Short mmCIF file of C-alpha atoms and ligand atoms in Angstrom, two decimals:
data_model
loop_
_atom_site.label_atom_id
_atom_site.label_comp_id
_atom_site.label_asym_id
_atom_site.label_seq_id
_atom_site.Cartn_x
_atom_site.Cartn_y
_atom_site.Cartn_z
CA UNK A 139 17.87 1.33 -9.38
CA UNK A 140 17.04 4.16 -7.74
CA UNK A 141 15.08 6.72 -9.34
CA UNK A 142 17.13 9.87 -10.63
CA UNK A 143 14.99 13.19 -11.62
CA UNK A 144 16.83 14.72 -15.48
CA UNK A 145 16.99 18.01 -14.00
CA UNK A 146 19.52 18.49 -11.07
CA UNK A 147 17.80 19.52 -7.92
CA UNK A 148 19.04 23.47 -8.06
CA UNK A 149 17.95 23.76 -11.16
CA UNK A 150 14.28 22.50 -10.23
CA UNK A 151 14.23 24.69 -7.17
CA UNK A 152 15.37 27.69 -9.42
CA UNK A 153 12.20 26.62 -11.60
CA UNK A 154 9.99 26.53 -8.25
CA UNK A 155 11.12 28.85 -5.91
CA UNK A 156 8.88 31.90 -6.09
CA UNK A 157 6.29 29.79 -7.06
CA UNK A 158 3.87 27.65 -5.50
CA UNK A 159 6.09 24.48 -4.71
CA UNK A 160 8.39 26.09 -2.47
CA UNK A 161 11.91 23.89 -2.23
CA UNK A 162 11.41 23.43 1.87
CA UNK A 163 13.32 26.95 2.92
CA UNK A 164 10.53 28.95 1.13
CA UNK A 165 7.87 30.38 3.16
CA UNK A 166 5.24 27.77 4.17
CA UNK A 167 2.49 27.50 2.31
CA UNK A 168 -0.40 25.86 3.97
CA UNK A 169 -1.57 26.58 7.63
CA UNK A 170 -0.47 26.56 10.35
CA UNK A 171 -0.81 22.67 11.37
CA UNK A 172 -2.82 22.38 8.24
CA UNK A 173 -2.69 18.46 8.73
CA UNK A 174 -2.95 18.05 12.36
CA UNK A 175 -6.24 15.83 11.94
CA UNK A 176 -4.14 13.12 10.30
CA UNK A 177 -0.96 13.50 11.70
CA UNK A 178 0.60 10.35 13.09
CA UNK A 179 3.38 9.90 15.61
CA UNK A 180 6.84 9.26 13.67
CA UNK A 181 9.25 6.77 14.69
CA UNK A 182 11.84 8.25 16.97
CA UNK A 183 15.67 7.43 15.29
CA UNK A 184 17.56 6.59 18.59
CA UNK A 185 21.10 5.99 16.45
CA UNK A 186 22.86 8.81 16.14
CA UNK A 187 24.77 7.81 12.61
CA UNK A 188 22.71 9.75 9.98
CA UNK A 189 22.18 6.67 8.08
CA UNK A 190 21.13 4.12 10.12
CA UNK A 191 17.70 4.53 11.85
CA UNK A 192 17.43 2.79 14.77
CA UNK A 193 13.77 2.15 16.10
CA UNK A 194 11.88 0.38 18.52
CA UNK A 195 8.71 -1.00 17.61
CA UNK A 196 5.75 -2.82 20.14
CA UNK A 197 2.63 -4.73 18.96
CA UNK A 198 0.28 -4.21 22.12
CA UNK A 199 -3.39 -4.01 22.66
CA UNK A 200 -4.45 -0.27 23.55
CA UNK A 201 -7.79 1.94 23.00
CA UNK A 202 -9.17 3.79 20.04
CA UNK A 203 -11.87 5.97 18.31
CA UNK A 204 -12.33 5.87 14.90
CA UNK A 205 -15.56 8.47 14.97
CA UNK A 206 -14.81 10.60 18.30
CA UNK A 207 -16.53 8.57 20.97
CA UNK A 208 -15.33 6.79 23.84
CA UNK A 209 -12.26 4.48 22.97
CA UNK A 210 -12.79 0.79 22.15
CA UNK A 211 -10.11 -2.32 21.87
CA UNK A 212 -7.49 -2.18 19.07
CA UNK A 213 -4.36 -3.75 18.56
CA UNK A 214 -1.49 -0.90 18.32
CA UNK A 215 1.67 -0.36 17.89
CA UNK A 216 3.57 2.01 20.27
CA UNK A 217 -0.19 2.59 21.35
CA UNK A 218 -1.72 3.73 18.43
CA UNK A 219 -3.72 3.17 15.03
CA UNK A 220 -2.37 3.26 12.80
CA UNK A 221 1.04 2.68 14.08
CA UNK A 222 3.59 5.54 13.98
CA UNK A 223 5.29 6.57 10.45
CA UNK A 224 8.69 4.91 9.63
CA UNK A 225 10.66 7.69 7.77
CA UNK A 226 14.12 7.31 6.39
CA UNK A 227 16.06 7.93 3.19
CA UNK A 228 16.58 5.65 0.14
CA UNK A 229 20.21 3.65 1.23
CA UNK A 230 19.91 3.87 5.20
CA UNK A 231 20.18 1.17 7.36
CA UNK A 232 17.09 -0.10 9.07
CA UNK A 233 17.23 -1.35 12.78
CA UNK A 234 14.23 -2.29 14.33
CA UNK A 235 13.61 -3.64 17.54
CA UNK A 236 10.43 -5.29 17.52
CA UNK A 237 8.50 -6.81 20.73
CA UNK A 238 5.24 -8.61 20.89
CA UNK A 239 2.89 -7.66 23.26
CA UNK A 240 -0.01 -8.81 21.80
CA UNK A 241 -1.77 -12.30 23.30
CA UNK A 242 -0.87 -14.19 20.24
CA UNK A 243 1.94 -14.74 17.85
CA UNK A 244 2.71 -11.85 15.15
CA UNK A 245 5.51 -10.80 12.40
CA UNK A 246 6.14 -7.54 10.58
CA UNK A 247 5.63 -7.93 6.94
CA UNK A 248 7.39 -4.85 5.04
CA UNK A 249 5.06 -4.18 2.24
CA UNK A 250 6.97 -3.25 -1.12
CA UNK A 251 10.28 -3.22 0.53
CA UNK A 252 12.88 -5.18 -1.06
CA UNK A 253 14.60 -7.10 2.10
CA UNK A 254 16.94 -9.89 2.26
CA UNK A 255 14.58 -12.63 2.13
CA UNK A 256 15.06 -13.75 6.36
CA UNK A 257 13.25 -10.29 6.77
CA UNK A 258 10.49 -10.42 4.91
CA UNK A 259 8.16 -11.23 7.79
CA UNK A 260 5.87 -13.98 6.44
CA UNK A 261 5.38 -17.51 7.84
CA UNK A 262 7.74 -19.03 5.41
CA UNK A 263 10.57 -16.56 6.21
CA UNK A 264 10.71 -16.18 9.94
CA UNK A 265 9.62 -18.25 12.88
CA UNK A 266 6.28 -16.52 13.87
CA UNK A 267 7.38 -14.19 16.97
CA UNK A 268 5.61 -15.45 20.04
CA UNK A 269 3.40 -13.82 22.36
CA UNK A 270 5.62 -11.95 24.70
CA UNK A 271 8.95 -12.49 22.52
CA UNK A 272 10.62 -10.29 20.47
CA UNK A 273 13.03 -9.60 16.70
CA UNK A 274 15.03 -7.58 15.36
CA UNK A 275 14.51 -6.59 11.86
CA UNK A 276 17.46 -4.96 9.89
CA UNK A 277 17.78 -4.44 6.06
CA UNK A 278 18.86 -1.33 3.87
CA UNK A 279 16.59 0.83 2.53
CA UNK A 280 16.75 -0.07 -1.67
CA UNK A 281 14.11 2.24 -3.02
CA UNK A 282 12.37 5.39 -2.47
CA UNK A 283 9.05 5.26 -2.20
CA UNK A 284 5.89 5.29 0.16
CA UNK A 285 5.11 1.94 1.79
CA UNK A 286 3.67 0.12 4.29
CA UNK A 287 4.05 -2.85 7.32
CA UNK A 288 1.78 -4.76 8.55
CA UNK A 289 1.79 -8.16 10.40
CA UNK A 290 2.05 -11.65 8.32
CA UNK A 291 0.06 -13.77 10.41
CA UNK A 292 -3.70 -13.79 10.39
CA UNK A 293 -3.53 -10.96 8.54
CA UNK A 294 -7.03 -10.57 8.24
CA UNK A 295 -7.53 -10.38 11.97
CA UNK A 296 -4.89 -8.57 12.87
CA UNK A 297 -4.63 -5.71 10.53
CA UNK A 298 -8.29 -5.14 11.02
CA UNK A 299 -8.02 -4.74 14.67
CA UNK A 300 -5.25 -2.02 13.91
CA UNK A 301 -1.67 -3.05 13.05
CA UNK A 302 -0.66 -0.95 10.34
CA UNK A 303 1.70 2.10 9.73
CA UNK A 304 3.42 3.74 6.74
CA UNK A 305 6.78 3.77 5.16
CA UNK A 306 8.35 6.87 4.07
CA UNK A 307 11.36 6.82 1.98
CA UNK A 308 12.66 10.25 0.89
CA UNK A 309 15.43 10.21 -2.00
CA UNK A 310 17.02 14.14 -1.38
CA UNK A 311 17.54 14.08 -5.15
CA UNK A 312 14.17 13.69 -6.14
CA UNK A 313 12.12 16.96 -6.74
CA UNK A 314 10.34 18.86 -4.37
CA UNK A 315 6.90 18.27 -4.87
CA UNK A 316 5.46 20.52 -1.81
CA UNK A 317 3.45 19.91 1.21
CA UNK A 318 2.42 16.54 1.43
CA UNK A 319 0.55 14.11 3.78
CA UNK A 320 0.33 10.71 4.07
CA UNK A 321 -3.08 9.01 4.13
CA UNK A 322 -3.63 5.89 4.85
CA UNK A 323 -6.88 4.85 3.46
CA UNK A 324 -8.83 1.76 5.47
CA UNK A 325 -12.77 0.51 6.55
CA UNK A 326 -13.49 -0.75 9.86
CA UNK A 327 -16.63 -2.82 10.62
CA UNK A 328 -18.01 -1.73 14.10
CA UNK A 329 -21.00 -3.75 15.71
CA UNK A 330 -23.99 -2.05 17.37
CA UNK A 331 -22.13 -1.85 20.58
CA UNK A 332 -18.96 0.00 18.73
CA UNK A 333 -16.77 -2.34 18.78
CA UNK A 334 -14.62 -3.67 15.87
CA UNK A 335 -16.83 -6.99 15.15
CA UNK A 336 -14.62 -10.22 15.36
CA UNK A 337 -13.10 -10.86 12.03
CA UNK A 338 -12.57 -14.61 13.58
CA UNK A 339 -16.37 -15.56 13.64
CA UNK A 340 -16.88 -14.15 10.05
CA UNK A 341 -18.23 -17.36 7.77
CA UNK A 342 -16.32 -18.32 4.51
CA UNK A 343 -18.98 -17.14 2.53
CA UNK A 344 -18.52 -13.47 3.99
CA UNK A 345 -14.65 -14.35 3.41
CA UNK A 346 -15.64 -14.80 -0.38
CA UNK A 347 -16.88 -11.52 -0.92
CA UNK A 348 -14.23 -10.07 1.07
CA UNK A 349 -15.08 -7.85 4.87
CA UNK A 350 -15.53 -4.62 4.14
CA UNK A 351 -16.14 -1.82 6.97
CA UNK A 352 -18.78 0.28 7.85
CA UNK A 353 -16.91 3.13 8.45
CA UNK A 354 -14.22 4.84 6.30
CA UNK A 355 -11.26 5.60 8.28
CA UNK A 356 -8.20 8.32 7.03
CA UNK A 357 -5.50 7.50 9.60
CA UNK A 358 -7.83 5.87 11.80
CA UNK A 359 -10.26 8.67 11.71
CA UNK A 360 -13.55 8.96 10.21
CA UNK A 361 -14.16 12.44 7.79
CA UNK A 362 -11.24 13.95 9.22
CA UNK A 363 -10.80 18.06 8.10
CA UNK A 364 -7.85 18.89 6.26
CA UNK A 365 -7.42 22.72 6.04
CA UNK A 366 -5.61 24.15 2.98
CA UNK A 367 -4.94 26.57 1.28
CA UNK A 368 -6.69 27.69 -2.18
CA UNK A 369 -4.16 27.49 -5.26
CA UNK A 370 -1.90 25.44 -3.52
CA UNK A 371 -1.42 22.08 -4.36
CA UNK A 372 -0.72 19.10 -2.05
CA UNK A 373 0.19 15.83 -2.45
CA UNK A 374 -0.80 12.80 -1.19
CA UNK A 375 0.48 10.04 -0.67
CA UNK A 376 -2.66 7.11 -0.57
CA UNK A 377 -1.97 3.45 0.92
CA UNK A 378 -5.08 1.10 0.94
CA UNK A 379 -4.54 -0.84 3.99
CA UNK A 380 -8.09 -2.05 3.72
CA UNK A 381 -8.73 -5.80 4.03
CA UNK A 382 -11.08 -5.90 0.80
CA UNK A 383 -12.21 -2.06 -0.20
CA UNK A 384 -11.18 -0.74 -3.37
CA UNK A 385 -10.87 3.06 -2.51
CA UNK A 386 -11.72 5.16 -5.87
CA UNK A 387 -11.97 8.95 -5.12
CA UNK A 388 -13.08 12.13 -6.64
CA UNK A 389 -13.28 15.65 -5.72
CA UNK A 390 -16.01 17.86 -7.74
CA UNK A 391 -14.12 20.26 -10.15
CA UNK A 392 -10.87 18.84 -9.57
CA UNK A 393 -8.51 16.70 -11.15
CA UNK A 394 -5.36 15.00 -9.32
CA UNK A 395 -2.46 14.93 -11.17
CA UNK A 396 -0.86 11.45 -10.49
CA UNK A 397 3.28 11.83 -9.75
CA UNK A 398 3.69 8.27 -7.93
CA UNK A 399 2.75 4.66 -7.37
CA UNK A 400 4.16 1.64 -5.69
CA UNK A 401 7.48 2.12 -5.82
CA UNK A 402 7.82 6.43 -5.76
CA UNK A 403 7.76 8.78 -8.46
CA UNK A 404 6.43 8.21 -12.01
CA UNK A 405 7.95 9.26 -14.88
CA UNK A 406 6.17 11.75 -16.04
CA UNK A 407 2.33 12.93 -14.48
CA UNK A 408 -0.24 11.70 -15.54
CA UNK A 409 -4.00 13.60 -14.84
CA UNK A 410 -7.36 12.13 -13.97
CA UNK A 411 -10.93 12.49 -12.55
CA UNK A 412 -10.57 10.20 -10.39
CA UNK A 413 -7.83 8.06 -8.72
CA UNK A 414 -7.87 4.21 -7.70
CA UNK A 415 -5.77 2.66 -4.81
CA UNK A 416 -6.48 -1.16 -4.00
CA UNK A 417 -5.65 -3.46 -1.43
CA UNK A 418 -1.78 -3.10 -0.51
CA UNK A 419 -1.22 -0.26 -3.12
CA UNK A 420 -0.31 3.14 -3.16
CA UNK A 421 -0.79 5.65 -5.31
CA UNK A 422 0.76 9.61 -4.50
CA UNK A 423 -1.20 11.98 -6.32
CA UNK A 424 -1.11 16.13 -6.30
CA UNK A 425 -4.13 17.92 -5.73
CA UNK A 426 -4.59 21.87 -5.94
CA UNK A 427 -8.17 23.05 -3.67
CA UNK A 428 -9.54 25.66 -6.09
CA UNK A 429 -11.83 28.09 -3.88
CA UNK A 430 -12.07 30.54 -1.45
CA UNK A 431 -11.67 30.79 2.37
CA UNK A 432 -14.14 29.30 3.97
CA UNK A 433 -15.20 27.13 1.51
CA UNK A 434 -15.61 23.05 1.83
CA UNK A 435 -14.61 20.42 -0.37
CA UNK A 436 -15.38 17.04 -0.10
CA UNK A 437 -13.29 13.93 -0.91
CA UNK A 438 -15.19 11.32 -1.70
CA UNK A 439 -14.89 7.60 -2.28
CA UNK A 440 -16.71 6.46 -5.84
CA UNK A 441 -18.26 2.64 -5.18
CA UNK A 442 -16.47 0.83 -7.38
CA UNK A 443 -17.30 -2.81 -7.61
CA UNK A 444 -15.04 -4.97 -7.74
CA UNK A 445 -17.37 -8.05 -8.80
CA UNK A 446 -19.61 -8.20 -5.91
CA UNK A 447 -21.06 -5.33 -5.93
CA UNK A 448 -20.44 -3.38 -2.42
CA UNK A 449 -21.77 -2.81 1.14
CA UNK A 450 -21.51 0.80 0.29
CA UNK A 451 -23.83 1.83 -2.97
CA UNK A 452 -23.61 5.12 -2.48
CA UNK A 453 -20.25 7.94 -2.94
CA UNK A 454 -19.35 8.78 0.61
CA UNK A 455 -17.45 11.66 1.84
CA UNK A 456 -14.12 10.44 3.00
CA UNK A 457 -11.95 13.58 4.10
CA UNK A 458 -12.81 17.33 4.04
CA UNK A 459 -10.66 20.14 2.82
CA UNK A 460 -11.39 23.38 4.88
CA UNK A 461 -10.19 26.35 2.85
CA UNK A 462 -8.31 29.25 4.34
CA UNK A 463 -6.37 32.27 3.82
CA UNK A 464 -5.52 33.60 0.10
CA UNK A 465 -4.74 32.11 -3.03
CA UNK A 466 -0.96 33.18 -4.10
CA UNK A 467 -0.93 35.37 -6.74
CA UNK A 468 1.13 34.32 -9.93
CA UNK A 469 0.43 30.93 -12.15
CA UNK A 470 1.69 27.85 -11.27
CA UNK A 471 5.11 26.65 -12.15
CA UNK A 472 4.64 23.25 -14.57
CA UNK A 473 5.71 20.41 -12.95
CA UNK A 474 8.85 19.16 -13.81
CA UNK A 475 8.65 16.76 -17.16
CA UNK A 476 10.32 14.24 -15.72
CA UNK A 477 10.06 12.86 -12.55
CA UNK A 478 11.90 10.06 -11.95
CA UNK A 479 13.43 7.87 -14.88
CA UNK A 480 12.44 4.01 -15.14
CA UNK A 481 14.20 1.99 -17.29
CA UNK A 482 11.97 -0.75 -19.40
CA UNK A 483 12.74 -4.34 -18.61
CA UNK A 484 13.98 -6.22 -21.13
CA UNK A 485 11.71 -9.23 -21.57
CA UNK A 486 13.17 -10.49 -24.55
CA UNK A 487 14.60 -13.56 -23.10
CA UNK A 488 11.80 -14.57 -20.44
CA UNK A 489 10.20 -17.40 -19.93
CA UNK A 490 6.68 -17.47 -19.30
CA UNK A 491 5.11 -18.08 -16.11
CA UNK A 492 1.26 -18.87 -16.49
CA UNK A 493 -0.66 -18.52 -13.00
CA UNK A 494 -4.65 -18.75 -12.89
CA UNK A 495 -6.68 -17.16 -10.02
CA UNK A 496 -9.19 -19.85 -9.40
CA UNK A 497 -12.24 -20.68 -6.69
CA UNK A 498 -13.82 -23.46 -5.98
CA UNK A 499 -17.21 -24.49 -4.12
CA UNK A 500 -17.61 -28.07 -2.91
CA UNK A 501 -20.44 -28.35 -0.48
CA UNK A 502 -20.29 -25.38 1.82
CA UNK A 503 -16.87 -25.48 1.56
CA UNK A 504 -15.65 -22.23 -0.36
CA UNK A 505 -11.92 -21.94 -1.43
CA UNK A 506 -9.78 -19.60 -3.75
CA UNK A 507 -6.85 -20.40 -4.86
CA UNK A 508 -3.93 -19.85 -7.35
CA UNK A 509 -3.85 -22.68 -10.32
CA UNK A 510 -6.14 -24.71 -8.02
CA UNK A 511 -3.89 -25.15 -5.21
CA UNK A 512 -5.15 -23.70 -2.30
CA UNK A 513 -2.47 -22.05 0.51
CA UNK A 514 -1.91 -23.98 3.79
CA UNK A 515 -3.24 -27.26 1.63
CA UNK A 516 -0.96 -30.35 1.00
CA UNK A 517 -0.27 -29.90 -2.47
CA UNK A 518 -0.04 -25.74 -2.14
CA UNK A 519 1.35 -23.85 -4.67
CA UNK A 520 5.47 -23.41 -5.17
CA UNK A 521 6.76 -22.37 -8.19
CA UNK A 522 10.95 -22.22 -8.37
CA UNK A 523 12.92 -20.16 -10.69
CA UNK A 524 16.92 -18.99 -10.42
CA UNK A 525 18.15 -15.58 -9.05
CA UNK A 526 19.16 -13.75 -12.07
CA UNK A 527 15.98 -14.97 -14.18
CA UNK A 528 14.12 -12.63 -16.07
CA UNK A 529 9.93 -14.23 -16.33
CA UNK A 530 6.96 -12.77 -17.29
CA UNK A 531 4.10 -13.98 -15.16
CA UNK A 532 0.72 -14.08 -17.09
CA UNK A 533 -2.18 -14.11 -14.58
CA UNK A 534 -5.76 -14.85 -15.55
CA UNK A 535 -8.58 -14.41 -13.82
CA UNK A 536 -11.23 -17.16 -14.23
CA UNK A 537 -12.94 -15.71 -11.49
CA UNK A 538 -16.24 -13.06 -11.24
CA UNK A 539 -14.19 -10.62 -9.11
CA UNK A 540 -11.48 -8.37 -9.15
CA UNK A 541 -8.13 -9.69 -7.35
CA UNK A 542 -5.15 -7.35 -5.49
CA UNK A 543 -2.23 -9.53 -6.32
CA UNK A 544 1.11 -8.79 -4.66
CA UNK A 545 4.52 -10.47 -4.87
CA UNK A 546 6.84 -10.13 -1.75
CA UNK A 547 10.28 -9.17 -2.48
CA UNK A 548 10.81 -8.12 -6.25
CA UNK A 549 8.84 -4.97 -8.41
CA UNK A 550 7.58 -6.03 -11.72
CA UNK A 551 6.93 -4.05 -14.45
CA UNK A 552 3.12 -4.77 -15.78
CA UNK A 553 3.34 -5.17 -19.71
CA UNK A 554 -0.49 -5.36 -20.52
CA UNK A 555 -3.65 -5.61 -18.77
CA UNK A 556 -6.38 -7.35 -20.53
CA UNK A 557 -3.80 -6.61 -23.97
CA UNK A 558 -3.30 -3.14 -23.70
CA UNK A 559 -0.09 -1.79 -22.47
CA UNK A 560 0.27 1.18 -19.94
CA UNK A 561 1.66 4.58 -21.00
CA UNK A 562 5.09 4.04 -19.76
CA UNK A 563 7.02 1.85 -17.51
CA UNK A 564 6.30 1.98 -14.17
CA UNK A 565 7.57 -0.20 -10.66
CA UNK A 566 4.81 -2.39 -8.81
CA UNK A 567 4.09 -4.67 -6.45
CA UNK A 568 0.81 -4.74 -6.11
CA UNK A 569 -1.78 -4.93 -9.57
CA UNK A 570 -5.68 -5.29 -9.85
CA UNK A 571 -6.31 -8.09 -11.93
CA UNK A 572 -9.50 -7.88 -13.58
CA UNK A 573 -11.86 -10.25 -13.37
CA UNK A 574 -12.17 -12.64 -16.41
CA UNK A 575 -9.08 -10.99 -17.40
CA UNK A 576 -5.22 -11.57 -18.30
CA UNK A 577 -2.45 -9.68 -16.74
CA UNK A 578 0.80 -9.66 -18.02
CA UNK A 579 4.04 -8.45 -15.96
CA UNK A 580 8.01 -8.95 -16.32
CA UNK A 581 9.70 -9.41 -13.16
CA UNK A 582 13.41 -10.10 -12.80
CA UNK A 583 14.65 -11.96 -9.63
CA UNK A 584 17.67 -10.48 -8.60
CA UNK A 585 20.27 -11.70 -5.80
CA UNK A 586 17.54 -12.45 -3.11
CA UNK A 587 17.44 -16.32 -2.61
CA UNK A 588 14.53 -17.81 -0.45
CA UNK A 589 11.16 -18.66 -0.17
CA UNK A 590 8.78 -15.49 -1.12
CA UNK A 591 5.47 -15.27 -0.90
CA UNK A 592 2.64 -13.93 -3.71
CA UNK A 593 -1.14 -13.30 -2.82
CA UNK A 594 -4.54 -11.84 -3.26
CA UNK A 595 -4.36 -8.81 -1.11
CA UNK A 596 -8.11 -9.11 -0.18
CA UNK A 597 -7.16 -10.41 3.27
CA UNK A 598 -10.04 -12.93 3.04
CA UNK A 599 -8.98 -14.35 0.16
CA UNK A 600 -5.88 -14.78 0.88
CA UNK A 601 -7.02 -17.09 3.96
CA UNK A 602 -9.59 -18.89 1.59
CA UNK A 603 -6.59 -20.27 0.16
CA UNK A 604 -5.21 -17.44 -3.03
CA UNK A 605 -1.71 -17.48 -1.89
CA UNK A 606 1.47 -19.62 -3.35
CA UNK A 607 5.05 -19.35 -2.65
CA UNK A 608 8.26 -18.83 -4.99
CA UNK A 609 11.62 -20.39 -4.78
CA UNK A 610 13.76 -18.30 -5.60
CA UNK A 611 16.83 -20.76 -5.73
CA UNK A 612 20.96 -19.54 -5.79
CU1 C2O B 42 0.97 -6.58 2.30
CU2 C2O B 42 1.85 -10.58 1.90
O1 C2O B 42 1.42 -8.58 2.09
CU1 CU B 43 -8.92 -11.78 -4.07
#
């Protein structure tokens, strides 16, 4: 269901205009190009019904620089990394036409998006599209929300050398939360010559700890400037398209107010010190620079570790905020209480789904897996249910590490993490599961029939084998 704010939109803007929020026909309130050192090309709509967006999409090799030098092999697509922003609105129709350019075979996986199941873009749904061939991808639009695509095969290869881009889905009633950029939050690991080292040579053992870069990237770029404006806040909307790196970040005397996850707009905001994406998630948080012109602030990424400690022990600055011009007078209008509405799922009559994150070491032979059964394996993992079925899937993790699990297709609704239940009820796809700890989460599978996929979002482990698929039979 598609989220629905509790206060109509004119009477929010009456509550923010004259404020700080603005409700887009107030003056603007950041810079001049205030976001110019992340902005990404957008997809260009060539269909001229106003809901259908019609796009062309290539996966080619092109050239790059992450840190400002001289421009190395990436895979792109349209030509650049990361690839160019899909926006639309929630219910549009979504046309694209996709051709492979690259020198191997690819799909488009649409991260969080609930597609009919022939368009979900993994190896079980689609024939991989060759080198040279092409698709064409076209599904509605169900939620609003900020997600991602990326391609299903080899993942680990292939979104580290560059294919990634973001999915922006507005819904016009939802409330006007201000400026806002998109960040898309990744790690590259460049080798002394500069170039992104093969992820195909990398060992299993470096598989099991998961690759993590050597340089933090915001939209491809390494500590890109952000100039804003004091007293105004911003939001962001953070995707971790990093094969492995938890990104945990902080800004000294600040606190982000988080307004979004997965699957768009919370229900209420909820403020922190610090704010966690992982692997495939996203989180969209608000942030207001407090300072004057001139002044600096640093974004910085927290280690966080994840059960193996981490390449990078100490906080690194990840983006800069450049302050300029004046704070506006007056306070700051609240935000509104609600922001979207979820309604609980009812998990009274579910059956219970028991999966185990598992790894196993025979020899030098290093696997992960889900319940034992390893991905790509004889006996791999396939669990069935029935369209219609409400289940709540209790994942434990016997492992040492932290896992980013994601289920293609269907939001769940997590219940408890390690017994404790969140605040309030909120949409996912994607969920940390502790390690040596239970997750609990009601899903219900609606009218999508096929063969869906559910994995460790640590690229690496998902190729070590922590991957199984779901029938979802008529
Ligand atoms: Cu980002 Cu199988 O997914
Ligand atoms: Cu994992």
């Amino acid at each position: 269901m598609p989220q629905r704010p509790l206060l109509s939109l004119s009477s929010i803007c009456a509550l923010l205009l004259g404020t700080l929020m603005g409700c887009g026909n107030g003056p603007p309130l950041e810079p001049d190009g205030w976001a110019d050192a992340v902005a990404l090309p957008t997809l260009v709509d060539e269909n001229p019904d106003a809901n259908i967006i019609e796009v062309s999409l290539e996966a080619r090799v092109g050239k790059h620089s992450f840190q400002g030098g001289a421009p190395i092999d990436v895979w792109t697509y349209n030509g650049t990394t990361p690839g160019p922003t899909l926006h639309a609105k929630v219910g549009d129709t979504l046309i694209v036409h996709f051709k492979n350019s690259l020198p191997e075979e690819t799909t488009i996986h649409w991260h969080g998006l609930r597609v009919p199941n022939s368009m979900d873009g993994s190896e079980v749904t689609q024939k991989p599209v060759p080198a040279g061939g092409s698709f064409d991808y076209t599904f509605k639009l169900e939620d609003a929300g900020t997600f991602w695509y990326h391609p299903h095969i080899r993942s680990n290869v292939q979104i580290e050398k560059g294919l990634y881009g973001a999915i922006i889905v507005d819904d016009p009633k939802a409330p006007d939360l201000g400026s806002e950029a998109t960040l898309m939050l990744d790690d590259v690991l460049l080798d002394k010559q500069g170039n992104v080292s093969d992820p195909t040579t990398e060992s299993d053992l470096e598989a099991y700890f998961g690759r993590e870069g050597n340089v933090l990237l915001v939209n491809g770029k390494a500590r890109p400037t952000i100039r804003a404006r004091p007293g105004v806040p911003i939001r962001f909307r953070l995707i971790d398209t990093a094969n492995s790196r938890y990104f945990k970040l902080a800004l000294e005397g600040h606190r982000f107010t988080r307004v979004g996850g997965d699957m768009g707009l919370l229900t209420r905001a909820v403020t922190s010190e610090t704010v966690m994406v992982i692997p495939g998630e996203r989180n969209e948080v608000l942030l207001t620079p407090e300072g004057l012109a001139g002044d600096k602030l640093d974004v910085r990424w927290l280690p966080y570790d994840r059960g193996y400690g981490t390449g990078l022990p100490d906080p690194q600055t990840l983006f800069t905020l450049a302050l300029e011009g004046e704070a506006p007078g007056g306070e700051l209008a609240p935000l509104p209480e609600a922001l979207g509405s979820i309604t609980p799922l009812d998990t009274s009559h579910a059956t219970t789904q028991s999966l185990r994150l598992t790894e196993s070491i025979a020899g030098t032979v290093l696997r992960m897996g889900i319940n034992d059964h390893h991905y790509g394996d004889p006996d791999e993992l396939m669990i069935e249910v029935k369209v219609g079925e409400t289940q709540i899937w209790e994942l434990e993790n016997t492992t040492m590490a932290d896992h980013p699990f994601h289920l293609h297709g269907f939001r769940f609704q997590v219940l408890d993490v390690d017994g404790k239940a969140p605040p309030f009820p909120e949409w996912k796809d994607t969920q940390n599961i502790p390690a040596q700890k239970k997750v609990r989460f009601g899903v219900t599978f609606d009218d999508r029939p096929g063969m869906w996929m559910f994995h460790c979002h640590i690229l690496d482990h998902q190729r070590l084998g922590m991957m199984g698929m779901l029938m979802v039979m008529p």
